[in-house]
Every structure is written in structure tokens, then in C-alpha cells.
Coordinates of C-alpha atoms in Angstrom, one line a residue:
Chain I
M35 CA 62.9 -98.6 26.3
F36 CA 60.4 -99.7 23.7
L37 CA 58.0 -100.8 26.4
K38 CA 58.4 -97.5 28.3
D39 CA 57.6 -95.5 25.2
Y40 CA 54.6 -97.7 24.4
I41 CA 53.1 -97.3 27.9
S42 CA 53.7 -93.5 28.0
E43 CA 52.0 -93.2 24.6
V44 CA 49.0 -95.1 25.8
Y45 CA 48.9 -93.0 28.9
T46 CA 49.0 -89.6 27.1
G47 CA 46.4 -91.0 24.6
V48 CA 44.0 -92.1 27.2
S49 CA 44.4 -89.0 29.4
S50 CA 43.8 -86.6 26.5
L51 CA 40.7 -88.6 25.5
L52 CA 39.5 -88.5 29.1
K53 CA 40.1 -84.8 29.3
G54 CA 37.8 -84.3 26.3
M55 CA 35.2 -86.7 27.7
R56 CA 35.2 -84.8 31.0
K57 CA 34.1 -81.7 29.1
T58 CA 31.3 -83.4 27.4
G59 CA 30.3 -85.2 30.6
Y60 CA 30.1 -81.9 32.3
Y61 CA 27.4 -80.7 30.0
F62 CA 25.6 -84.0 30.3
F63 CA 25.2 -83.4 34.0
H64 CA 24.5 -79.7 33.7
P65 CA 21.5 -79.5 31.3
K66 CA 20.8 -75.9 32.3
E67 CA 23.9 -74.7 30.5
I68 CA 22.7 -76.1 27.2
I69 CA 21.3 -73.3 25.0
T70 CA 19.3 -75.2 22.4
E71 CA 16.2 -73.4 21.3
Q72 CA 13.1 -75.6 20.7
Y73 CA 11.9 -74.0 17.5
P74 CA 9.0 -74.2 16.4
D75 CA 7.6 -75.1 19.8
N76 CA 8.8 -71.8 21.2
R77 CA 7.0 -69.7 18.6
D78 CA 5.0 -67.8 21.2
T79 CA 8.1 -66.7 23.1
L80 CA 10.4 -66.3 20.1
K81 CA 11.7 -62.7 20.1
L82 CA 13.4 -61.4 17.0
A83 CA 15.5 -58.2 16.9
E84 CA 13.6 -55.2 16.0
R85 CA 15.9 -54.5 13.1
F86 CA 15.6 -58.0 11.7
R87 CA 14.8 -57.9 8.0
G88 CA 12.0 -60.3 7.2
E89 CA 9.9 -58.7 4.5
V90 CA 8.9 -55.3 3.3
V91 CA 5.5 -54.0 4.6
M92 CA 3.7 -50.7 4.2
P93 CA 2.3 -49.6 7.6
H94 CA -1.3 -48.1 7.5
D95 CA -2.8 -46.0 10.2
E96 CA -6.3 -46.4 11.7
N97 CA -7.8 -44.2 8.9
N98 CA -6.4 -46.6 6.3
E99 CA -3.9 -44.1 5.2
H100 CA -0.3 -44.7 4.2
A101 CA 2.7 -42.4 3.5
C102 CA 3.7 -43.5 0.0
T103 CA 3.7 -40.8 -2.6
G104 CA 4.6 -43.1 -5.5
C105 CA 8.0 -41.4 -6.2
T106 CA 9.5 -44.8 -7.3
A107 CA 12.7 -44.1 -5.4
C108 CA 12.5 -47.6 -3.9
E109 CA 11.9 -49.1 -7.3
L110 CA 15.1 -47.5 -8.6
A111 CA 17.1 -48.5 -5.6
C112 CA 16.2 -52.2 -5.7
P113 CA 18.9 -54.3 -7.3
N114 CA 16.6 -57.2 -8.3
G115 CA 13.4 -55.5 -9.6
T116 CA 11.5 -56.6 -6.5
I117 CA 9.3 -53.6 -6.4
K118 CA 6.9 -52.4 -9.1
I119 CA 4.8 -49.2 -8.5
I120 CA 1.8 -48.6 -10.6
T121 CA 0.6 -45.0 -10.3
K122 CA -2.6 -43.2 -11.1
F123 CA -3.9 -39.7 -11.0
D124 CA -6.3 -38.7 -8.3
I125 CA -8.5 -35.7 -8.8
S126 CA -8.7 -33.6 -5.6
P127 CA -12.0 -31.7 -4.6
E128 CA -10.4 -28.5 -6.0
G129 CA -10.1 -30.2 -9.4
K130 CA -6.3 -30.6 -9.3
K131 CA -4.7 -33.7 -10.6
K132 CA -2.4 -35.4 -8.1
K133 CA -0.2 -38.4 -8.6
A134 CA -0.9 -41.3 -6.3
I135 CA -0.1 -45.0 -6.1
D136 CA -2.6 -47.5 -7.6
T137 CA -0.7 -50.7 -6.7
F138 CA 2.5 -51.3 -4.8
V139 CA 3.6 -54.7 -6.1
Y140 CA 6.2 -56.5 -4.0
H141 CA 7.8 -59.7 -5.3
L142 CA 8.8 -61.5 -2.1
E143 CA 10.4 -64.3 -4.1
L144 CA 12.9 -61.9 -5.7
C145 CA 13.7 -60.0 -2.5
T146 CA 17.1 -60.4 -0.8
M147 CA 16.3 -58.2 2.2
C148 CA 19.2 -55.8 1.5
N149 CA 17.3 -52.8 3.0
L150 CA 18.2 -50.4 0.1
C151 CA 14.6 -49.6 -0.6
I152 CA 13.8 -48.6 3.0
E153 CA 17.0 -46.4 3.0
S154 CA 16.0 -44.6 -0.2
C155 CA 12.4 -43.9 0.9
P156 CA 12.0 -40.2 1.5
S157 CA 8.7 -40.4 3.4
D158 CA 9.4 -43.6 5.4
A159 CA 6.4 -45.3 3.8
I160 CA 7.8 -48.8 3.9
V161 CA 9.5 -50.7 6.7
M162 CA 10.9 -54.1 7.3
A163 CA 8.8 -56.6 9.2
Q164 CA 10.1 -59.4 11.4
N165 CA 8.0 -62.2 9.9
F166 CA 10.4 -64.8 8.4
E167 CA 8.2 -67.8 7.8
H168 CA 7.4 -67.2 4.1
S169 CA 6.9 -70.7 2.7
V170 CA 3.7 -71.2 0.8
Y171 CA 2.5 -73.9 -1.5
D172 CA 1.7 -71.6 -4.5
R173 CA 4.4 -69.3 -5.9
S174 CA 1.9 -66.7 -7.0
K175 CA 1.1 -66.0 -3.3
L176 CA 4.6 -64.5 -2.9
T177 CA 3.7 -61.6 -5.2
K178 CA 2.1 -59.2 -2.8
K179 CA 0.1 -56.0 -3.0
L180 CA 1.4 -53.8 -0.2
N181 CA -1.2 -51.0 -0.1
K182 CA -4.5 -52.0 1.3
P183 CA -7.7 -51.6 -0.7
D184 CA -9.2 -48.1 -0.7
S185 CA -6.2 -46.7 1.2
K186 CA -5.2 -43.1 0.7
I187 CA -2.1 -41.1 1.2
R188 CA -1.9 -39.3 4.5
E189 CA -2.5 -35.6 4.6
G190 CA 0.6 -33.4 4.5
I191 CA 3.0 -35.8 2.8
E192 CA 4.5 -34.5 -0.4
Chain L
M127 CA 36.1 -81.0 -18.2
Y128 CA 37.3 -84.4 -19.2
T129 CA 35.2 -86.7 -21.3
E130 CA 35.1 -90.3 -20.3
T131 CA 37.4 -91.5 -23.0
Q132 CA 40.0 -88.9 -22.2
V133 CA 40.1 -90.1 -18.6
I134 CA 40.6 -93.7 -19.6
K135 CA 43.3 -92.7 -22.1
E136 CA 45.3 -90.7 -19.6
T137 CA 45.0 -93.2 -16.8
K138 CA 47.9 -95.6 -16.5
E139 CA 47.6 -99.2 -15.6
G140 CA 46.7 -99.8 -12.0
E141 CA 45.5 -96.2 -11.4
L142 CA 42.0 -95.4 -10.3
V143 CA 40.1 -92.2 -11.0
I144 CA 37.5 -91.3 -8.5
N145 CA 35.2 -88.3 -8.2
M146 CA 35.0 -86.6 -4.8
G147 CA 32.0 -84.3 -4.9
P148 CA 30.1 -82.3 -6.1
Q149 CA 27.9 -83.8 -3.4
H150 CA 30.3 -84.9 -0.6
P151 CA 29.9 -84.1 3.1
A152 CA 33.5 -83.0 3.5
T153 CA 33.8 -80.6 0.6
H154 CA 31.3 -78.2 2.3
G155 CA 29.6 -77.2 -0.9
V156 CA 29.7 -78.2 -4.5
L157 CA 33.4 -78.7 -5.0
H158 CA 34.2 -81.5 -7.5
L159 CA 37.6 -83.0 -7.2
V160 CA 38.8 -85.6 -9.7
I161 CA 41.4 -87.7 -7.9
T162 CA 43.8 -90.1 -9.5
L163 CA 44.8 -92.8 -7.1
D164 CA 47.4 -95.5 -7.1
G165 CA 46.1 -97.8 -4.4
E166 CA 45.5 -95.3 -1.6
T167 CA 48.2 -92.8 -2.7
I168 CA 47.1 -89.7 -4.4
K169 CA 48.7 -89.1 -7.8
K170 CA 46.9 -86.1 -9.0
I171 CA 44.0 -83.9 -7.9
E172 CA 42.1 -81.8 -10.3
P173 CA 39.4 -79.4 -9.0
H174 CA 36.5 -78.9 -11.3
L175 CA 34.6 -75.7 -10.7
G176 CA 31.4 -74.2 -12.1
Y177 CA 28.7 -75.8 -10.0
I178 CA 27.9 -72.6 -8.1
H179 CA 28.9 -70.0 -10.6
R180 CA 26.5 -67.1 -10.4
S181 CA 28.5 -64.6 -12.5
I182 CA 28.7 -62.1 -9.7
E183 CA 31.4 -60.1 -11.6
K184 CA 29.1 -59.7 -14.6
M185 CA 26.1 -59.0 -12.5
S186 CA 28.0 -56.2 -10.7
E187 CA 28.4 -54.4 -14.1
S188 CA 24.7 -54.0 -14.5
L189 CA 24.1 -52.6 -10.9
N190 CA 25.0 -49.2 -9.7
Y191 CA 27.6 -48.4 -7.1
R192 CA 25.2 -48.7 -4.2
Q193 CA 23.5 -51.9 -5.4
F194 CA 26.5 -54.1 -6.3
I195 CA 27.7 -54.3 -2.7
Y196 CA 24.9 -56.6 -1.5
V197 CA 25.9 -59.2 -4.1
T198 CA 29.4 -59.6 -2.6
S199 CA 27.9 -60.9 0.7
R200 CA 27.0 -64.0 -1.3
M201 CA 30.6 -64.6 -2.4
D202 CA 32.4 -65.5 0.9
Y203 CA 29.3 -65.7 3.0
L204 CA 31.2 -66.3 6.2
S205 CA 33.0 -63.0 6.0
A206 CA 30.2 -61.1 4.2
H207 CA 30.9 -58.1 6.2
I208 CA 34.5 -57.8 5.1
N209 CA 33.6 -58.3 1.4
N210 CA 31.1 -55.4 1.7
L211 CA 33.9 -53.4 3.4
A212 CA 36.3 -54.0 0.5
C213 CA 33.7 -52.8 -2.1
A214 CA 32.6 -49.8 0.0
M215 CA 36.3 -48.8 0.5
N216 CA 36.8 -49.0 -3.3
V217 CA 33.9 -46.7 -4.0
E218 CA 35.0 -44.3 -1.3
K219 CA 38.5 -44.3 -2.8
A220 CA 37.2 -43.5 -6.2
M221 CA 34.9 -40.7 -4.9
Q222 CA 37.7 -39.4 -2.5
I223 CA 35.4 -39.5 0.5
E224 CA 36.6 -39.5 4.1
V225 CA 34.6 -41.9 6.3
P226 CA 33.7 -40.5 9.7
K227 CA 35.9 -41.8 12.6
R228 CA 32.9 -43.5 14.3
A229 CA 32.0 -45.4 11.2
S230 CA 35.5 -46.8 10.6
V231 CA 35.9 -47.9 14.2
I232 CA 32.5 -49.8 13.9
R233 CA 33.7 -51.3 10.6
V234 CA 36.8 -52.7 12.3
L235 CA 34.8 -54.0 15.2
M236 CA 32.3 -55.8 12.9
S237 CA 35.1 -57.2 10.7
E238 CA 36.8 -58.7 13.7
L239 CA 33.6 -60.2 15.0
T240 CA 33.0 -61.7 11.5
R241 CA 36.5 -63.1 11.5
I242 CA 35.9 -64.9 14.9
A243 CA 32.6 -66.2 13.7
S244 CA 34.1 -67.5 10.5
H245 CA 37.0 -69.2 12.3
E246 CA 34.7 -70.8 14.8
L247 CA 32.5 -72.3 12.1
W248 CA 35.6 -73.5 10.4
L249 CA 36.9 -75.1 13.6
G250 CA 33.7 -77.0 14.2
A251 CA 33.3 -78.1 10.6
M252 CA 36.9 -79.2 10.3
A253 CA 36.8 -81.2 13.5
M254 CA 33.7 -82.9 12.1
D255 CA 35.5 -83.8 8.9
L256 CA 38.2 -85.5 11.0
G257 CA 35.6 -87.5 12.9
A258 CA 35.0 -85.3 16.0
F259 CA 31.3 -84.5 16.1
T260 CA 31.0 -82.7 19.5
P261 CA 33.2 -79.6 18.9
F262 CA 30.8 -78.5 16.2
F263 CA 28.2 -77.7 18.7
Y264 CA 30.6 -76.1 21.1
T265 CA 31.9 -73.7 18.5
F266 CA 28.4 -72.9 17.2
R267 CA 27.4 -71.9 20.7
E268 CA 29.9 -69.0 20.7
R269 CA 29.2 -68.2 17.1
E270 CA 25.5 -67.9 17.9
L271 CA 26.3 -65.0 20.2
I272 CA 28.0 -63.1 17.3
T273 CA 25.2 -63.8 14.9
D274 CA 22.8 -62.5 17.5
I275 CA 24.8 -59.3 17.8
M276 CA 24.8 -59.0 14.0
E277 CA 21.1 -59.6 13.9
E278 CA 20.4 -56.9 16.4
T279 CA 22.6 -54.2 14.8
C280 CA 22.7 -55.1 11.1
G281 CA 19.3 -56.7 10.7
A282 CA 20.5 -60.0 9.3
R283 CA 22.6 -62.9 10.5
L284 CA 24.7 -63.8 7.5
T285 CA 24.3 -61.4 4.6
M286 CA 24.4 -58.2 6.5
N287 CA 24.7 -55.4 3.9
Y288 CA 25.5 -53.1 6.8
I289 CA 28.4 -51.2 5.2
V290 CA 27.5 -48.8 2.4
P291 CA 29.7 -46.3 0.5
G292 CA 30.3 -43.4 2.8
G293 CA 29.8 -45.2 6.1
L294 CA 27.2 -47.4 7.7
M295 CA 23.6 -48.1 6.9
Y296 CA 22.5 -47.1 10.4
D297 CA 24.0 -46.5 13.9
L298 CA 24.8 -49.2 16.4
H299 CA 22.1 -50.8 18.5
P300 CA 22.2 -49.4 22.1
D301 CA 22.9 -52.9 23.5
F302 CA 25.8 -53.5 21.2
Q303 CA 28.7 -52.7 23.6
Q304 CA 27.2 -54.6 26.5
K305 CA 26.6 -57.7 24.3
V306 CA 30.0 -57.6 22.8
K307 CA 31.6 -57.4 26.2
A308 CA 29.5 -60.4 27.4
F309 CA 30.7 -62.3 24.3
V310 CA 34.3 -61.5 24.9
K311 CA 34.0 -62.6 28.5
Q312 CA 32.4 -65.9 27.5
F313 CA 34.8 -66.5 24.7
K314 CA 37.8 -66.2 26.9
Q315 CA 36.3 -68.7 29.4
K316 CA 35.3 -71.2 26.7
V317 CA 38.3 -71.1 24.4
T318 CA 40.0 -73.6 26.7
E319 CA 37.3 -76.1 25.9
F320 CA 38.4 -76.2 22.3
E321 CA 41.9 -76.9 23.4
D322 CA 40.8 -79.7 25.7
L323 CA 38.5 -81.2 23.0
V324 CA 40.5 -80.7 19.8
T325 CA 44.0 -79.2 20.1
N326 CA 45.4 -81.6 22.8
N327 CA 43.6 -84.6 21.4
V328 CA 46.0 -87.4 20.3
I329 CA 43.9 -88.6 17.4
F330 CA 43.6 -85.0 16.1
Q331 CA 47.3 -84.4 16.4
A332 CA 48.2 -87.6 14.8
R333 CA 45.9 -86.9 11.8
T334 CA 47.1 -83.3 11.2
K335 CA 50.8 -83.1 12.2
G336 CA 53.1 -83.4 9.2
V337 CA 50.1 -83.7 6.8
G338 CA 49.7 -81.5 3.8
I339 CA 53.0 -79.6 4.1
L340 CA 53.3 -76.4 2.1
S341 CA 56.7 -74.9 2.0
R342 CA 57.3 -71.1 2.1
E343 CA 58.4 -70.9 -1.5
D344 CA 55.4 -72.9 -2.7
A345 CA 53.0 -70.8 -0.7
I346 CA 54.4 -67.7 -2.4
S347 CA 54.4 -69.2 -5.9
Y348 CA 50.8 -70.4 -5.6
G349 CA 49.7 -67.0 -4.4
C350 CA 48.4 -68.3 -1.1
S351 CA 47.3 -65.8 1.4
G352 CA 45.7 -65.6 4.8
P353 CA 46.3 -68.3 7.5
V354 CA 47.4 -70.8 4.8
A355 CA 50.4 -68.7 3.8
R356 CA 51.1 -67.5 7.4
A357 CA 51.3 -71.1 8.6
S358 CA 54.2 -71.5 6.0
G359 CA 56.0 -68.5 7.3
V360 CA 54.9 -65.9 4.7
S361 CA 54.1 -62.6 6.3
C362 CA 51.0 -61.5 4.3
D363 CA 48.5 -59.9 6.7
I364 CA 47.0 -56.9 4.8
R365 CA 46.0 -55.4 8.1
K366 CA 49.7 -55.0 8.9
I367 CA 51.2 -54.4 5.5
Y368 CA 48.7 -52.0 4.0
P369 CA 46.6 -50.8 7.0
Y370 CA 43.1 -49.7 6.3
E371 CA 40.3 -48.3 8.4
G372 CA 42.6 -47.5 11.3
Y373 CA 44.1 -50.9 11.8
D374 CA 47.5 -49.2 12.3
T375 CA 46.2 -47.6 15.5
V376 CA 45.3 -50.9 17.2
E377 CA 47.8 -53.3 18.7
F378 CA 47.8 -56.9 17.5
D379 CA 50.3 -59.5 16.4
E380 CA 50.5 -61.2 13.0
V381 CA 50.6 -64.8 14.0
L382 CA 53.2 -66.8 12.0
D383 CA 54.3 -70.4 12.0
T384 CA 57.0 -72.2 10.0
A385 CA 55.8 -75.8 10.0
G386 CA 53.4 -75.4 7.1
D387 CA 51.4 -78.5 7.9
S388 CA 47.7 -78.9 8.7
F389 CA 48.3 -78.6 12.5
A390 CA 50.1 -75.2 12.0
R391 CA 47.2 -73.9 10.0
Y392 CA 44.9 -75.0 12.7
I393 CA 47.0 -73.3 15.4
I394 CA 47.3 -70.1 13.4
R395 CA 43.5 -69.7 13.2
V396 CA 43.0 -70.4 16.9
K397 CA 45.6 -67.8 17.8
E398 CA 44.1 -65.3 15.3
M399 CA 40.8 -65.5 17.1
N400 CA 42.6 -64.4 20.3
Q401 CA 44.2 -61.5 18.4
S402 CA 40.8 -60.5 17.1
I403 CA 39.5 -60.5 20.7
R404 CA 42.4 -58.3 21.6
I405 CA 41.4 -55.7 18.9
I406 CA 37.8 -55.8 20.0
E407 CA 38.8 -55.2 23.6
Q408 CA 40.9 -52.1 22.6
L409 CA 38.1 -50.6 20.6
I410 CA 34.9 -51.5 22.3
D411 CA 35.2 -48.8 25.0
N412 CA 36.7 -46.2 22.6
I413 CA 34.0 -45.8 19.9
P414 CA 34.1 -42.1 19.1
E415 CA 30.9 -40.1 19.0
G416 CA 29.7 -38.6 15.7
D417 CA 28.1 -39.3 12.4
T418 CA 28.1 -42.8 10.9
Q419 CA 27.6 -41.6 7.3
A420 CA 29.6 -39.2 5.2
K421 CA 27.7 -36.8 3.0
M422 CA 27.3 -38.2 -0.5
K423 CA 25.4 -37.5 -3.6
A424 CA 22.3 -39.6 -4.2
V425 CA 23.8 -40.9 -7.5
I426 CA 27.4 -42.1 -7.3
K427 CA 29.4 -41.4 -10.4
P428 CA 33.1 -42.0 -9.8
P429 CA 35.6 -40.4 -12.2
K430 CA 37.1 -42.3 -15.1
G431 CA 39.8 -44.6 -14.0
E432 CA 40.8 -47.9 -12.3
F433 CA 40.6 -48.5 -8.6
Y434 CA 41.9 -51.3 -6.5
T435 CA 41.5 -52.0 -2.8
R436 CA 42.4 -55.0 -0.7
V437 CA 41.4 -56.3 2.7
E438 CA 42.2 -59.2 4.8
T439 CA 39.2 -61.5 5.1
A440 CA 39.0 -64.6 7.3
R441 CA 40.5 -66.6 4.5
G442 CA 43.1 -64.3 3.1
E443 CA 43.5 -61.3 0.8
L444 CA 40.5 -60.1 -1.0
G445 CA 41.1 -57.6 -3.8
V446 CA 38.4 -55.6 -5.6
Y447 CA 39.3 -54.0 -8.9
I448 CA 36.8 -51.6 -10.5
V449 CA 37.1 -49.9 -13.9
S450 CA 35.0 -46.9 -14.1
E451 CA 34.0 -45.1 -17.3
G452 CA 32.4 -42.2 -15.4
G453 CA 28.9 -43.7 -15.6
M454 CA 26.4 -44.9 -13.0
T455 CA 27.5 -48.5 -13.2
P456 CA 31.1 -50.0 -13.2
Y457 CA 32.6 -50.9 -16.5
R458 CA 34.3 -54.0 -15.1
V459 CA 34.5 -55.5 -11.7
K460 CA 37.1 -58.2 -10.7
Y461 CA 37.4 -59.9 -7.4
R462 CA 40.6 -61.5 -6.3
S463 CA 39.3 -64.1 -3.9
P464 CA 41.6 -65.9 -1.4
G465 CA 39.9 -69.3 -1.7
F466 CA 40.8 -69.7 -5.4
S467 CA 44.5 -69.4 -4.9
N468 CA 44.5 -71.5 -1.8
L469 CA 42.6 -74.3 -3.6
S470 CA 45.2 -74.2 -6.4
A471 CA 47.8 -75.4 -3.9
L472 CA 45.8 -78.4 -2.9
D473 CA 47.1 -80.6 -5.7
H474 CA 50.7 -79.8 -4.7
M475 CA 50.1 -80.4 -1.0
A476 CA 48.2 -83.6 -1.2
R477 CA 50.2 -85.3 -3.9
G478 CA 51.9 -88.5 -2.6
S479 CA 49.8 -88.6 0.6
K480 CA 47.1 -91.0 1.5
I481 CA 43.5 -90.2 0.6
G482 CA 42.5 -90.2 4.2
D483 CA 44.9 -87.3 4.8
L484 CA 43.1 -85.3 2.1
M485 CA 40.3 -84.5 4.6
A486 CA 42.8 -82.8 7.0
T487 CA 44.5 -80.9 4.2
M488 CA 41.3 -79.7 2.6
G489 CA 39.7 -78.9 6.0
T490 CA 42.5 -76.7 7.1
L491 CA 42.5 -74.8 3.7
D492 CA 39.2 -73.4 4.9
L493 CA 37.5 -73.5 1.5
V494 CA 34.3 -71.6 0.9
I495 CA 33.1 -72.8 -2.5
P496 CA 30.9 -69.7 -3.5
D497 CA 34.0 -67.6 -2.9
I498 CA 36.1 -69.8 -5.2
D499 CA 33.4 -70.0 -7.9
R500 CA 31.9 -66.6 -8.1

């Protein structure tokens, strides 16, 4: 009986191993079913989802105008103090004082891409961009100024 | 923490104290186990925590009720979605807000997808601990589909922050239903591969059957929950006992086993994936139309009092306890994480077994260290 048990044990052992090997062998001979992506060689064809949260950007139109009113709703919504808005007072041609942003400081090194600032923005001035390759050699490069130089607020946004 | 002299004093003749971790490939994180050995037999295991402590509970006290939710994604990062759900449910309970039907169905769908993704990562990682390298890639292939779905709808792959108090951050992506159906179809075909590769493998069975046995009484007294307790025969599925977000309207079974060994814990998780697929199949075609966000004030100020909610994460019961003083930020936040209680049973389970078996016992506990050490 001992010999019979021994042989049957060897048989089940070898057969279960072969069963597993058959699966791996299948993929060895069917390389088309392998789904590995060759990053970074596929950078040109790499498509990220449109909602993917990479970094906060402020879109400007062709007249170098943005939609940020400087209401600091995003600054208050941010859990990490990533956003810092410095405001100034613009004087309009009629002589009225109007609040506008001077610098929109964005600390990428502190950002966790939680999307709370974009949700809180009443004028949709900031959006999430899909860029995810953020590594730089100097940490100070991660502190960004989002509004472009000499940009203005778009007409009709309060 | 022991000082060096204390260790020497407490060690008997012939015993050996070794440190496993904090940098060890099988601990999946910075878990530090101080193991007292007699030859190859384990005499005592003492987990030392604190290597990845980020004081999430204290941090939550300084953030307002919308902001503190994103931090909980970093606790149990494999079921980030369910952690966010627990916190959002707590705030809704405090504010007495009814979530729209569409939002709660999507929440359930996302939770179940997260559960499958978590179990798949666990399956691959545990098989790798036990020496099987290939299953890791096979499980990650299916998991990749889920992370792609998450990326498309939630905007992130791991730390989603999709659930906010009152509903969801934004509506589903138009491709969501089609992609989930494709995933379900592929998962059903490929789940047999795991069985061929891992479950029916003689080496795997020999290494897990009868190893790390936890009896029913011990599972209860150590406060274990989730698949660890269910493998010992404790019925503890929060989705069944205290249904939330409409889990009482879907059909699924609570998978139970009585063996209590590592193999039972493995089988429970594989069967749970199939149950999650069952829930997804019931809901994917029946997502009601409507809003995804209930009307809420811009500043959330819950009334004075204490609020507690619990959910079933992939690892077990997660409880969120919030004390509110009526202000903008919580007065105290406490998380009851499943991993901490499950880890406390490790010493009892592994005592007297060989050190080689510790890998199987620890692997099937499904420990996520940032969840244990918040």
C-alpha cells in the first residue's frame, strides 16, 4: 500500500505542476496576448484618461486672458496649503478699483491631486492637466506660477 | 521598544532573537517583527510599529469635513475607495443627508471593484511570498483593467478621492458600463487560471493547509474581522449584518469556512471575488438615472455629538468615529482599522510553528502596513 500511495502522490504532484506549466507555456507561444506596455518607449502613443489628475493648470485663451477672479476659494479648499493667491487692485479706465490676481502660486511638491480646488472654483479657472512626469533636479522648480505674465481676467467674469 | 540589554536578559539559553523587517520583502511594507526562535520553532512574535506613522487621526482634526476624507485614501491604499465611503457616510449621518439613489449604486459598484482589485493584488503578492512568481503577473493583468476603469471615472488609479459628502465628485464616464462588462467577462474566463496555477498546486497546498490555524473563539477574542475571521467560521460581514448603501437589495452570499488555516483564508478571498462579480453583474445594468450629488451647504458644520459608521473593506471592518463640537473641523477622529486587530492574532497563530510557515500565515492575513500604523 505504501508504494501505491507514494506513486499516486508523485502522479498528482507532477500533474498539478504540469497543469500550471501548460498555462505559462500557452502565453509563451501566444505573445500577442501579453499586454505589457513599453513605457517610456511608447510616449508618443500613450493615452491617458481625460479626467486623469496630473497637475493643476490655468488655461489661457488666445488673448492671454484667464478666468480667475482671485476669490481664494481654491486656497481655502486645499488641505495642504498648495495654492497661494497674491491679489492686487487693478484700476479700470473708469477709475474704479477692481480686485485681480497678481500671482497664482502653485506648490506642486505639496499637491496630492485630490481635485478639491477644481471642485470649489466658481468660474472654472483652473483644471487638471494630464502631465505626470514631474521629476526635476531642483526642488524650487516645482513651485510654479500658474498665470502667464501680463495676463488679464476675461471680460464678463465676476 | 526593547533595548539591547532587555532582549538579552529575557532570552533563555538556546533561544535566538531575530528581526524580520522593517525592510523585508515578505512584509510588504515597513513592518518590524521581533521573533524569538528555538531552533526553527517560533516561541514568540512581537510586532513593532511606528515606522510609517503619519498621525492621520491628528491630521484629520485640523482639516474640515470635506478635506479630511482624502487623507483616508492613504490608510488602506488598496481599498481607498471604501475608506472614503466610510468617512463620507459618517458626515452624511451627522448632517442627516439622504444620498441620491444613483450615487449610492455607483458607490457600491466602485466598492466591489476595489475589493476585487485588492484581493487580486493580495493573491499575486502572497503567491510570490510562497515562491510562485508567475501568478503575480496574471493577477495584475486583471487588476490593471480595474485601475484603468478607476482612472477613467475617478481621475486617479489608487488614491481616488471620488466619494465626497453628499454623493460623488462627478458623474460616471460614458464608457464605464461597457468597460466593466468587458472586465467581468474577462475575469470569469481567467479566474480558472488562478486555480490551475495556485489553488490546485501541490506545493501551495502543502505549504498552506493546516498552517497558522486560528480557532473561532480566538478569532472573536482577538477582534479579527473580514476574511480572516470568516475563515474561522465567524459571521462578520458588515454588508450583511448592518447593510449600508443598499447592500440589502443585492443578492450575495457571505462566504464562510470552518478550517481556520491559511488555505481556508485563501479560498475565502477567491470566493469573495466571485461574490463581488455577482453584485456587479446585478447592478451594472440597473444604475438609476438622476443626480449624483445631494444639496449641501458650502461649509459643513455637523451638530454637536458623536457619530460612528462602519463598512466592510477588503480586509475587514473599518469603523470611523467622529466627535463633533459643532465647528468646522472634527474634535476627534478615530479609525478602527481591520489590519491592526488581524495582526494582533499573528503571535497566537504562529507560535509553535516553523519560521518557514510564518510567510504563509502572514501572507494570508493580508496586512497593509499603512492601515495598521496610521
